[in-house]
mmCIF file of C-alpha atoms in Angstrom:
data_model
loop_
_atom_site.group_PDB
_atom_site.id
_atom_site.type_symbol
_atom_site.label_atom_id
_atom_site.label_comp_id
_atom_site.label_asym_id
_atom_site.label_seq_id
_atom_site.Cartn_x
_atom_site.Cartn_y
_atom_site.Cartn_z
ATOM 1 C CA UNK D 149 -31.759 56.872 -34.628
ATOM 2 C CA UNK D 150 -30.649 55.662 -31.228
ATOM 3 C CA UNK D 151 -33.202 53.005 -30.301
ATOM 4 C CA UNK D 152 -32.016 53.098 -26.669
ATOM 5 C CA UNK D 153 -33.548 56.570 -26.305
ATOM 6 C CA UNK D 154 -37.015 55.494 -27.473
ATOM 7 C CA UNK D 155 -39.590 52.780 -26.820
ATOM 8 C CA UNK D 156 -38.616 49.153 -27.519
ATOM 9 C CA UNK D 157 -38.941 48.142 -31.145
ATOM 10 C CA UNK D 158 -41.770 45.687 -31.845
ATOM 11 C CA UNK D 159 -41.624 44.125 -35.339
ATOM 12 C CA UNK D 160 -44.838 42.081 -35.248
ATOM 13 C CA UNK D 161 -48.216 42.281 -33.545
ATOM 14 C CA UNK D 162 -51.005 44.807 -32.981
ATOM 15 C CA UNK D 163 -48.509 47.079 -31.192
ATOM 16 C CA UNK D 164 -45.815 46.829 -33.872
ATOM 17 C CA UNK D 165 -43.878 50.076 -34.194
ATOM 18 C CA UNK D 166 -41.080 49.040 -36.535
ATOM 19 C CA UNK D 167 -40.548 50.711 -39.891
ATOM 20 C CA UNK D 168 -37.821 50.231 -42.476
ATOM 21 C CA UNK D 169 -36.119 53.291 -40.973
ATOM 22 C CA UNK D 170 -35.805 51.634 -37.571
ATOM 23 C CA UNK D 171 -35.747 47.873 -38.184
ATOM 24 C CA UNK D 172 -34.157 45.591 -40.785
ATOM 25 C CA UNK D 173 -36.472 43.940 -43.310
ATOM 26 C CA UNK D 174 -35.474 40.520 -41.948
ATOM 27 C CA UNK D 175 -37.381 41.300 -38.758
ATOM 28 C CA UNK D 176 -40.689 41.289 -40.623
ATOM 29 C CA UNK D 177 -42.767 38.117 -40.905
ATOM 30 C CA UNK D 178 -42.491 37.840 -44.684
ATOM 31 C CA UNK D 179 -38.874 39.011 -44.749
ATOM 32 C CA UNK D 180 -39.447 40.619 -48.149
ATOM 33 C CA UNK D 181 -41.332 43.523 -49.686
ATOM 34 C CA UNK D 182 -44.327 42.115 -51.585
ATOM 35 C CA UNK D 183 -44.209 42.936 -55.276
ATOM 36 C CA UNK D 184 -46.281 46.052 -55.858
ATOM 37 C CA UNK D 185 -46.795 45.210 -59.540
ATOM 38 C CA UNK D 186 -47.880 41.624 -58.873
ATOM 39 C CA UNK D 187 -50.378 42.636 -56.200
ATOM 40 C CA UNK D 188 -51.876 45.419 -58.301
ATOM 41 C CA UNK D 189 -52.144 42.891 -61.149
ATOM 42 C CA UNK D 190 -53.987 40.396 -58.949
ATOM 43 C CA UNK D 191 -56.383 43.097 -57.762
ATOM 44 C CA UNK D 192 -57.096 44.011 -61.394
ATOM 45 C CA UNK D 193 -57.531 40.335 -62.325
ATOM 46 C CA UNK D 194 -59.999 39.593 -59.523
ATOM 47 C CA UNK D 195 -61.949 42.794 -60.191
ATOM 48 C CA UNK D 196 -62.202 41.769 -63.858
ATOM 49 C CA UNK D 197 -63.249 38.231 -62.898
ATOM 50 C CA UNK D 198 -65.839 39.604 -60.465
ATOM 51 C CA UNK D 199 -67.230 41.782 -63.265
ATOM 52 C CA UNK D 200 -67.331 38.799 -65.636
ATOM 53 C CA UNK D 201 -69.152 36.634 -63.082
ATOM 54 C CA UNK D 202 -71.571 39.473 -62.371
ATOM 55 C CA UNK D 203 -72.449 39.797 -66.059
ATOM 56 C CA UNK D 204 -72.849 36.030 -66.473
ATOM 57 C CA UNK D 205 -74.780 35.693 -63.207
ATOM 58 C CA UNK D 206 -77.247 38.417 -64.141
ATOM 59 C CA UNK D 207 -77.554 37.099 -67.709
ATOM 60 C CA UNK D 208 -78.312 33.546 -66.581
ATOM 61 C CA UNK D 209 -79.900 34.495 -63.233
ATOM 62 C CA UNK D 210 -77.508 32.262 -61.297
ATOM 63 C CA UNK D 211 -77.883 34.270 -58.099
ATOM 64 C CA UNK D 212 -76.319 31.859 -55.592
ATOM 65 C CA UNK D 213 -73.362 31.189 -57.857
ATOM 66 C CA UNK D 214 -72.951 34.905 -58.561
ATOM 67 C CA UNK D 215 -73.081 35.775 -54.858
ATOM 68 C CA UNK D 216 -70.435 33.220 -53.921
ATOM 69 C CA UNK D 217 -68.085 34.211 -56.732
ATOM 70 C CA UNK D 218 -68.482 37.950 -56.144
ATOM 71 C CA UNK D 219 -67.844 37.684 -52.400
ATOM 72 C CA UNK D 220 -64.839 35.448 -53.049
ATOM 73 C CA UNK D 221 -63.335 37.882 -55.568
ATOM 74 C CA UNK D 222 -63.984 40.861 -53.281
ATOM 75 C CA UNK D 223 -62.267 39.032 -50.431
ATOM 76 C CA UNK D 224 -59.264 38.384 -52.685
ATOM 77 C CA UNK D 225 -59.103 42.087 -53.544
ATOM 78 C CA UNK D 226 -59.055 42.994 -49.847
ATOM 79 C CA UNK D 227 -56.318 40.429 -49.231
ATOM 80 C CA UNK D 228 -54.082 41.769 -51.982
ATOM 81 C CA UNK D 229 -54.798 45.252 -50.687
ATOM 82 C CA UNK D 230 -53.277 44.053 -47.424
ATOM 83 C CA UNK D 231 -50.172 42.927 -49.302
ATOM 84 C CA UNK D 232 -49.867 46.385 -50.843
ATOM 85 C CA UNK D 233 -49.954 47.784 -47.300
ATOM 86 C CA UNK D 234 -47.044 45.437 -46.535
ATOM 87 C CA UNK D 235 -45.148 46.801 -49.529
ATOM 88 C CA UNK D 236 -45.211 50.258 -47.985
ATOM 89 C CA UNK D 237 -44.646 48.958 -44.458
ATOM 90 C CA UNK D 238 -43.601 45.298 -44.120
ATOM 91 C CA UNK D 239 -44.237 45.530 -40.357
ATOM 92 C CA UNK D 240 -47.925 46.486 -40.784
ATOM 93 C CA UNK D 241 -49.816 44.021 -38.609
ATOM 94 C CA UNK D 242 -53.154 45.093 -40.119
ATOM 95 C CA UNK D 243 -51.816 44.474 -43.611
ATOM 96 C CA UNK D 244 -50.443 41.063 -42.664
ATOM 97 C CA UNK D 245 -53.678 39.910 -41.023
ATOM 98 C CA UNK D 246 -55.727 41.224 -43.968
ATOM 99 C CA UNK D 247 -53.724 39.176 -46.435
ATOM 100 C CA UNK D 248 -53.466 36.032 -44.306
ATOM 101 C CA UNK D 249 -57.202 35.982 -43.474
ATOM 102 C CA UNK D 250 -58.786 37.305 -46.684
ATOM 103 C CA UNK D 251 -56.594 35.466 -49.187
ATOM 104 C CA UNK D 252 -56.735 32.394 -46.969
ATOM 105 C CA UNK D 253 -60.531 32.312 -46.694
ATOM 106 C CA UNK D 254 -61.629 33.451 -50.176
ATOM 107 C CA UNK D 255 -61.590 29.955 -51.770
ATOM 108 C CA UNK D 256 -64.253 28.837 -49.286
ATOM 109 C CA UNK D 257 -66.806 30.912 -51.226
ATOM 110 C CA UNK D 258 -65.800 29.351 -54.549
ATOM 111 C CA UNK D 259 -66.070 25.900 -52.985
ATOM 112 C CA UNK D 260 -69.567 26.699 -51.714
ATOM 113 C CA UNK D 261 -70.667 27.575 -55.246
ATOM 114 C CA UNK D 262 -69.190 24.306 -56.536
ATOM 115 C CA UNK D 263 -70.920 22.232 -53.843
ATOM 116 C CA UNK D 264 -74.331 23.617 -54.808
ATOM 117 C CA UNK D 265 -73.590 22.930 -58.471
ATOM 118 C CA UNK D 266 -72.698 19.333 -57.626
ATOM 119 C CA UNK D 267 -76.024 18.964 -55.869
ATOM 120 C CA UNK D 268 -77.870 20.215 -58.954
ATOM 121 C CA UNK D 269 -75.841 17.977 -61.263
ATOM 122 C CA UNK D 270 -76.768 14.859 -59.301
ATOM 123 C CA UNK D 271 -80.372 15.960 -58.863
ATOM 124 C CA UNK D 272 -80.865 16.501 -62.601
ATOM 125 C CA UNK D 273 -78.763 13.732 -64.121
ATOM 126 C CA UNK D 274 -79.581 10.628 -62.083
ATOM 127 C CA UNK D 275 -79.917 10.843 -58.277
ATOM 128 C CA UNK D 276 -80.117 7.062 -57.990
ATOM 129 C CA UNK D 277 -76.430 6.727 -58.939
ATOM 130 C CA UNK D 278 -75.187 8.960 -56.150
ATOM 131 C CA UNK D 279 -74.008 7.533 -52.846
ATOM 132 C CA UNK D 280 -75.209 10.767 -51.192
ATOM 133 C CA UNK D 281 -78.575 12.472 -51.518
ATOM 134 C CA UNK D 282 -78.254 15.578 -53.735
ATOM 135 C CA UNK D 283 -79.043 18.179 -51.062
ATOM 136 C CA UNK D 284 -76.603 16.589 -48.650
ATOM 137 C CA UNK D 285 -73.706 17.612 -50.888
ATOM 138 C CA UNK D 286 -73.972 21.274 -50.049
ATOM 139 C CA UNK D 287 -75.288 20.703 -46.528
ATOM 140 C CA UNK D 288 -72.339 18.486 -45.574
ATOM 141 C CA UNK D 289 -69.562 20.270 -47.407
ATOM 142 C CA UNK D 290 -70.626 23.868 -46.797
ATOM 143 C CA UNK D 291 -70.964 22.969 -43.112
ATOM 144 C CA UNK D 292 -67.454 21.480 -43.276
ATOM 145 C CA UNK D 293 -66.112 24.665 -44.844
ATOM 146 C CA UNK D 294 -67.837 26.826 -42.232
ATOM 147 C CA UNK D 295 -66.233 24.692 -39.522
ATOM 148 C CA UNK D 296 -62.856 25.008 -41.254
ATOM 149 C CA UNK D 297 -63.318 28.765 -41.647
ATOM 150 C CA UNK D 298 -64.243 29.099 -37.972
ATOM 151 C CA UNK D 299 -61.061 27.315 -36.899
ATOM 152 C CA UNK D 300 -58.991 29.566 -39.153
ATOM 153 C CA UNK D 301 -60.750 32.692 -37.873
ATOM 154 C CA UNK D 302 -60.260 31.719 -34.233
ATOM 155 C CA UNK D 303 -56.626 30.911 -34.952
ATOM 156 C CA UNK D 304 -56.200 34.279 -36.630
ATOM 157 C CA UNK D 305 -57.827 36.035 -33.696
ATOM 158 C CA UNK D 306 -55.532 34.272 -31.247
ATOM 159 C CA UNK D 307 -52.537 35.272 -33.382
ATOM 160 C CA UNK D 308 -53.698 38.869 -33.235
ATOM 161 C CA UNK D 309 -54.039 38.877 -29.464
ATOM 162 C CA UNK D 310 -50.696 37.141 -28.921
ATOM 163 C CA UNK D 311 -48.716 39.053 -31.566
ATOM 164 C CA UNK D 312 -48.223 35.811 -33.474
ATOM 165 C CA UNK D 313 -46.316 34.121 -30.673
ATOM 166 C CA UNK D 314 -48.941 31.488 -29.865
ATOM 167 C CA UNK D 315 -48.191 28.080 -31.360
ATOM 168 C CA UNK D 316 -51.732 27.032 -30.416
ATOM 169 C CA UNK D 317 -53.086 29.739 -32.722
ATOM 170 C CA UNK D 318 -50.963 28.486 -35.604
ATOM 171 C CA UNK D 319 -51.979 24.880 -34.868
ATOM 172 C CA UNK D 320 -55.656 25.859 -34.864
ATOM 173 C CA UNK D 321 -55.339 27.650 -38.187
ATOM 174 C CA UNK D 322 -53.433 24.704 -39.613
ATOM 175 C CA UNK D 323 -56.111 22.305 -38.378
ATOM 176 C CA UNK D 324 -58.765 24.388 -40.148
ATOM 177 C CA UNK D 325 -56.810 24.342 -43.402
ATOM 178 C CA UNK D 326 -56.096 20.619 -43.121
ATOM 179 C CA UNK D 327 -59.763 19.857 -42.494
ATOM 180 C CA UNK D 328 -60.659 21.936 -45.554
ATOM 181 C CA UNK D 329 -58.258 19.876 -47.671
ATOM 182 C CA UNK D 330 -59.683 16.644 -46.237
ATOM 183 C CA UNK D 331 -63.288 17.639 -46.992
ATOM 184 C CA UNK D 332 -62.347 18.649 -50.539
ATOM 185 C CA UNK D 333 -60.604 15.311 -51.119
ATOM 186 C CA UNK D 334 -63.771 13.534 -49.968
ATOM 187 C CA UNK D 335 -65.855 15.755 -52.257
ATOM 188 C CA UNK D 336 -63.566 15.068 -55.237
ATOM 189 C CA UNK D 337 -63.834 11.347 -54.537
ATOM 190 C CA UNK D 338 -67.630 11.496 -54.505
ATOM 191 C CA UNK D 339 -67.702 13.568 -57.699
ATOM 192 C CA UNK D 340 -65.352 11.160 -59.485
ATOM 193 C CA UNK D 341 -67.307 8.147 -58.234
ATOM 194 C CA UNK D 342 -70.603 9.631 -59.424
ATOM 195 C CA UNK D 343 -69.305 10.548 -62.889
ATOM 196 C CA UNK D 344 -67.775 7.083 -63.356
ATOM 197 C CA UNK D 345 -71.047 5.427 -62.355
ATOM 198 C CA UNK D 346 -73.015 7.770 -64.628
ATOM 199 C CA UNK D 347 -70.688 7.208 -67.618
ATOM 200 C CA UNK D 348 -71.306 3.464 -67.341
ATOM 201 C CA UNK D 349 -75.043 3.934 -67.821
ATOM 202 C CA UNK D 350 -75.170 6.824 -70.294
ATOM 203 C CA UNK D 351 -72.761 8.691 -72.529
ATOM 204 C CA UNK D 352 -72.677 12.479 -72.372
ATOM 205 C CA UNK D 353 -73.319 13.774 -75.883
ATOM 206 C CA UNK D 354 -73.877 17.467 -75.124
ATOM 207 C CA UNK D 355 -70.798 19.620 -75.715
ATOM 208 C CA UNK D 356 -72.156 22.196 -73.267
ATOM 209 C CA UNK D 357 -72.456 19.643 -70.502
ATOM 210 C CA UNK D 358 -68.989 18.263 -71.253
ATOM 211 C CA UNK D 359 -67.430 21.741 -71.081
ATOM 212 C CA UNK D 360 -69.262 22.469 -67.854
ATOM 213 C CA UNK D 361 -68.144 19.253 -66.141
ATOM 214 C CA UNK D 362 -64.553 19.464 -67.399
ATOM 215 C CA UNK D 363 -63.983 23.030 -66.233
ATOM 216 C CA UNK D 364 -65.841 22.440 -62.977
ATOM 217 C CA UNK D 365 -63.468 19.535 -62.274
ATOM 218 C CA UNK D 366 -60.414 21.612 -63.201
ATOM 219 C CA UNK D 367 -61.460 24.388 -60.836
ATOM 220 C CA UNK D 368 -61.878 21.919 -57.961
ATOM 221 C CA UNK D 369 -58.405 20.466 -58.529
ATOM 222 C CA UNK D 370 -56.853 23.953 -58.709
ATOM 223 C CA UNK D 371 -58.474 24.977 -55.417
ATOM 224 C CA UNK D 372 -57.411 21.692 -53.821
ATOM 225 C CA UNK D 373 -53.795 22.174 -54.954
ATOM 226 C CA UNK D 374 -53.787 25.699 -53.557
ATOM 227 C CA UNK D 375 -55.174 24.558 -50.197
ATOM 228 C CA UNK D 376 -52.474 21.895 -50.035
ATOM 229 C CA UNK D 377 -49.859 24.594 -50.550
ATOM 230 C CA UNK D 378 -51.328 26.724 -47.745
ATOM 231 C CA UNK D 379 -51.166 23.760 -45.361
ATOM 232 C CA UNK D 380 -47.482 23.283 -46.227
ATOM 233 C CA UNK D 381 -46.864 27.037 -45.911
ATOM 234 C CA UNK D 382 -48.269 27.224 -42.388
ATOM 235 C CA UNK D 383 -46.826 23.901 -41.229
ATOM 236 C CA UNK D 384 -43.881 25.783 -39.727
ATOM 237 C CA UNK D 385 -45.965 28.700 -38.466
ATOM 238 C CA UNK D 386 -45.705 32.344 -39.482
ATOM 239 C CA UNK D 387 -41.922 32.176 -39.443
ATOM 240 C CA UNK D 388 -41.376 29.093 -41.640
ATOM 241 C CA UNK D 389 -39.387 29.001 -44.858
ATOM 242 C CA UNK D 390 -42.316 28.806 -47.301
ATOM 243 C CA UNK D 391 -43.961 31.973 -46.031
ATOM 244 C CA UNK D 392 -40.790 33.853 -47.041
ATOM 245 C CA UNK D 393 -40.991 32.680 -50.675
ATOM 246 C CA UNK D 394 -43.007 35.193 -52.708
ATOM 247 C CA UNK D 395 -42.610 33.556 -56.164
ATOM 248 C CA UNK D 396 -44.011 30.336 -54.719
ATOM 249 C CA UNK D 397 -46.927 32.243 -53.168
ATOM 250 C CA UNK D 398 -47.684 33.984 -56.461
ATOM 251 C CA UNK D 399 -47.593 30.711 -58.407
ATOM 252 C CA UNK D 400 -49.344 28.359 -55.988
ATOM 253 C CA UNK D 401 -51.863 30.746 -54.454
ATOM 254 C CA UNK D 402 -52.537 33.767 -56.638
ATOM 255 C CA UNK D 403 -52.209 32.118 -60.046
ATOM 256 C CA UNK D 404 -53.982 28.868 -59.091
ATOM 257 C CA UNK D 405 -56.983 30.657 -57.592
ATOM 258 C CA UNK D 406 -57.216 33.151 -60.462
ATOM 259 C CA UNK D 407 -57.230 30.213 -62.889
ATOM 260 C CA UNK D 408 -59.881 28.446 -60.790
ATOM 261 C CA UNK D 409 -62.157 31.488 -60.898
ATOM 262 C CA UNK D 410 -61.534 31.826 -64.644
ATOM 263 C CA UNK D 411 -62.411 28.175 -65.274
ATOM 264 C CA UNK D 412 -65.676 28.764 -63.414
ATOM 265 C CA UNK D 413 -66.410 31.544 -65.907
ATOM 266 C CA UNK D 414 -65.967 29.056 -68.761
ATOM 267 C CA UNK D 415 -67.672 26.177 -66.959
ATOM 268 C CA UNK D 416 -70.474 28.408 -65.711
ATOM 269 C CA UNK D 417 -73.717 26.719 -64.554
ATOM 270 C CA UNK D 418 -75.611 28.956 -66.966
ATOM 271 C CA UNK D 419 -74.284 26.733 -69.746
ATOM 272 C CA UNK D 420 -76.544 23.900 -68.672
ATOM 273 C CA UNK D 421 -79.025 25.160 -66.076
ATOM 274 C CA UNK D 422 -81.952 27.218 -67.345
ATOM 275 C CA UNK D 423 -82.943 30.235 -65.216
ATOM 276 C CA UNK D 424 -85.827 29.531 -62.866
ATOM 277 C CA UNK D 425 -89.197 31.274 -63.175
ATOM 278 C CA UNK D 426 -88.544 32.477 -66.720
ATOM 279 C CA UNK D 427 -89.961 31.549 -70.058
ATOM 280 C CA UNK D 428 -86.574 30.431 -71.358
ATOM 281 C CA UNK D 429 -86.367 26.961 -72.779
ATOM 282 C CA UNK D 430 -84.039 24.352 -71.350
ATOM 283 C CA UNK D 431 -80.459 24.531 -72.596
ATOM 284 C CA UNK D 432 -79.096 22.389 -75.400
ATOM 285 C CA UNK D 433 -77.507 20.133 -72.783
ATOM 286 C CA UNK D 434 -80.940 19.207 -71.492
ATOM 287 C CA UNK D 435 -82.440 18.132 -74.788
ATOM 288 C CA UNK D 436 -79.370 16.363 -76.145
ATOM 289 C CA UNK D 437 -78.854 14.197 -73.078
ATOM 290 C CA UNK D 438 -82.503 13.451 -72.504
ATOM 291 C CA UNK D 439 -82.500 15.151 -69.115
ATOM 292 C CA UNK D 440 -84.117 18.279 -67.775
ATOM 293 C CA UNK D 441 -81.376 20.539 -66.442
ATOM 294 C CA UNK D 442 -82.985 23.522 -64.798
ATOM 295 C CA UNK D 443 -82.997 25.273 -61.440
ATOM 296 C CA UNK D 444 -85.441 23.760 -58.973
#
């Protein structure tokens, strides 16, 4: 094809008209074809995890937790669907924005579920040991995540309107991600501080409660590590070196988040929190630790 006889070739942006027949792969943002097998696998994994959380959520009537996890998994599925679009056309602007926004924002929903769980943990174990009132955990940190998500969304919108050429859009998105990492570090510090203070006054004898707290902590650290990777990935904008490394993306984004969602299946709040407005007795964790763990 003689490109001089047609319209100018645009590799990136809402008006992108490049295809692999007209433009080299190196002109695309990712500079590689996303692995079709890996992306189909991640879609299958997150669908399976969403199903597992749905079953557990309905069984234990953990509606808020179920809602957050289901929306997060669905958002992941949409994001990996965008990467499949990029496999068939690496210049697809819709596919790129789907994966950068959906995969980028999905962990916010998992974090929201964790923040509410932290509030319930403090409220039911010993509120007097916490440096923050129980309800303030989810009020402060969900608000922080909404603020972070807003910055990322605005940055993504600016990237769309400027075909990815605006450094201000990248900086805004990066600021949102960085703020998310900062708020999670603060949250982790408060969680660690509370558990240390609690362990000094009472030992945790319930195996259920131990499993819940251990896997909840693991999931937080996995999400934090993934967010740190995304900050590094976007530090050089959409055309930096890390964004061109698919194995690193698979390992530090896809695998870490899938493991985080899986750990939240194992460390599910239904292990220790009894369903509200039912005749079910309190869980074993409640009676063994001398505390009443139930939804309020």
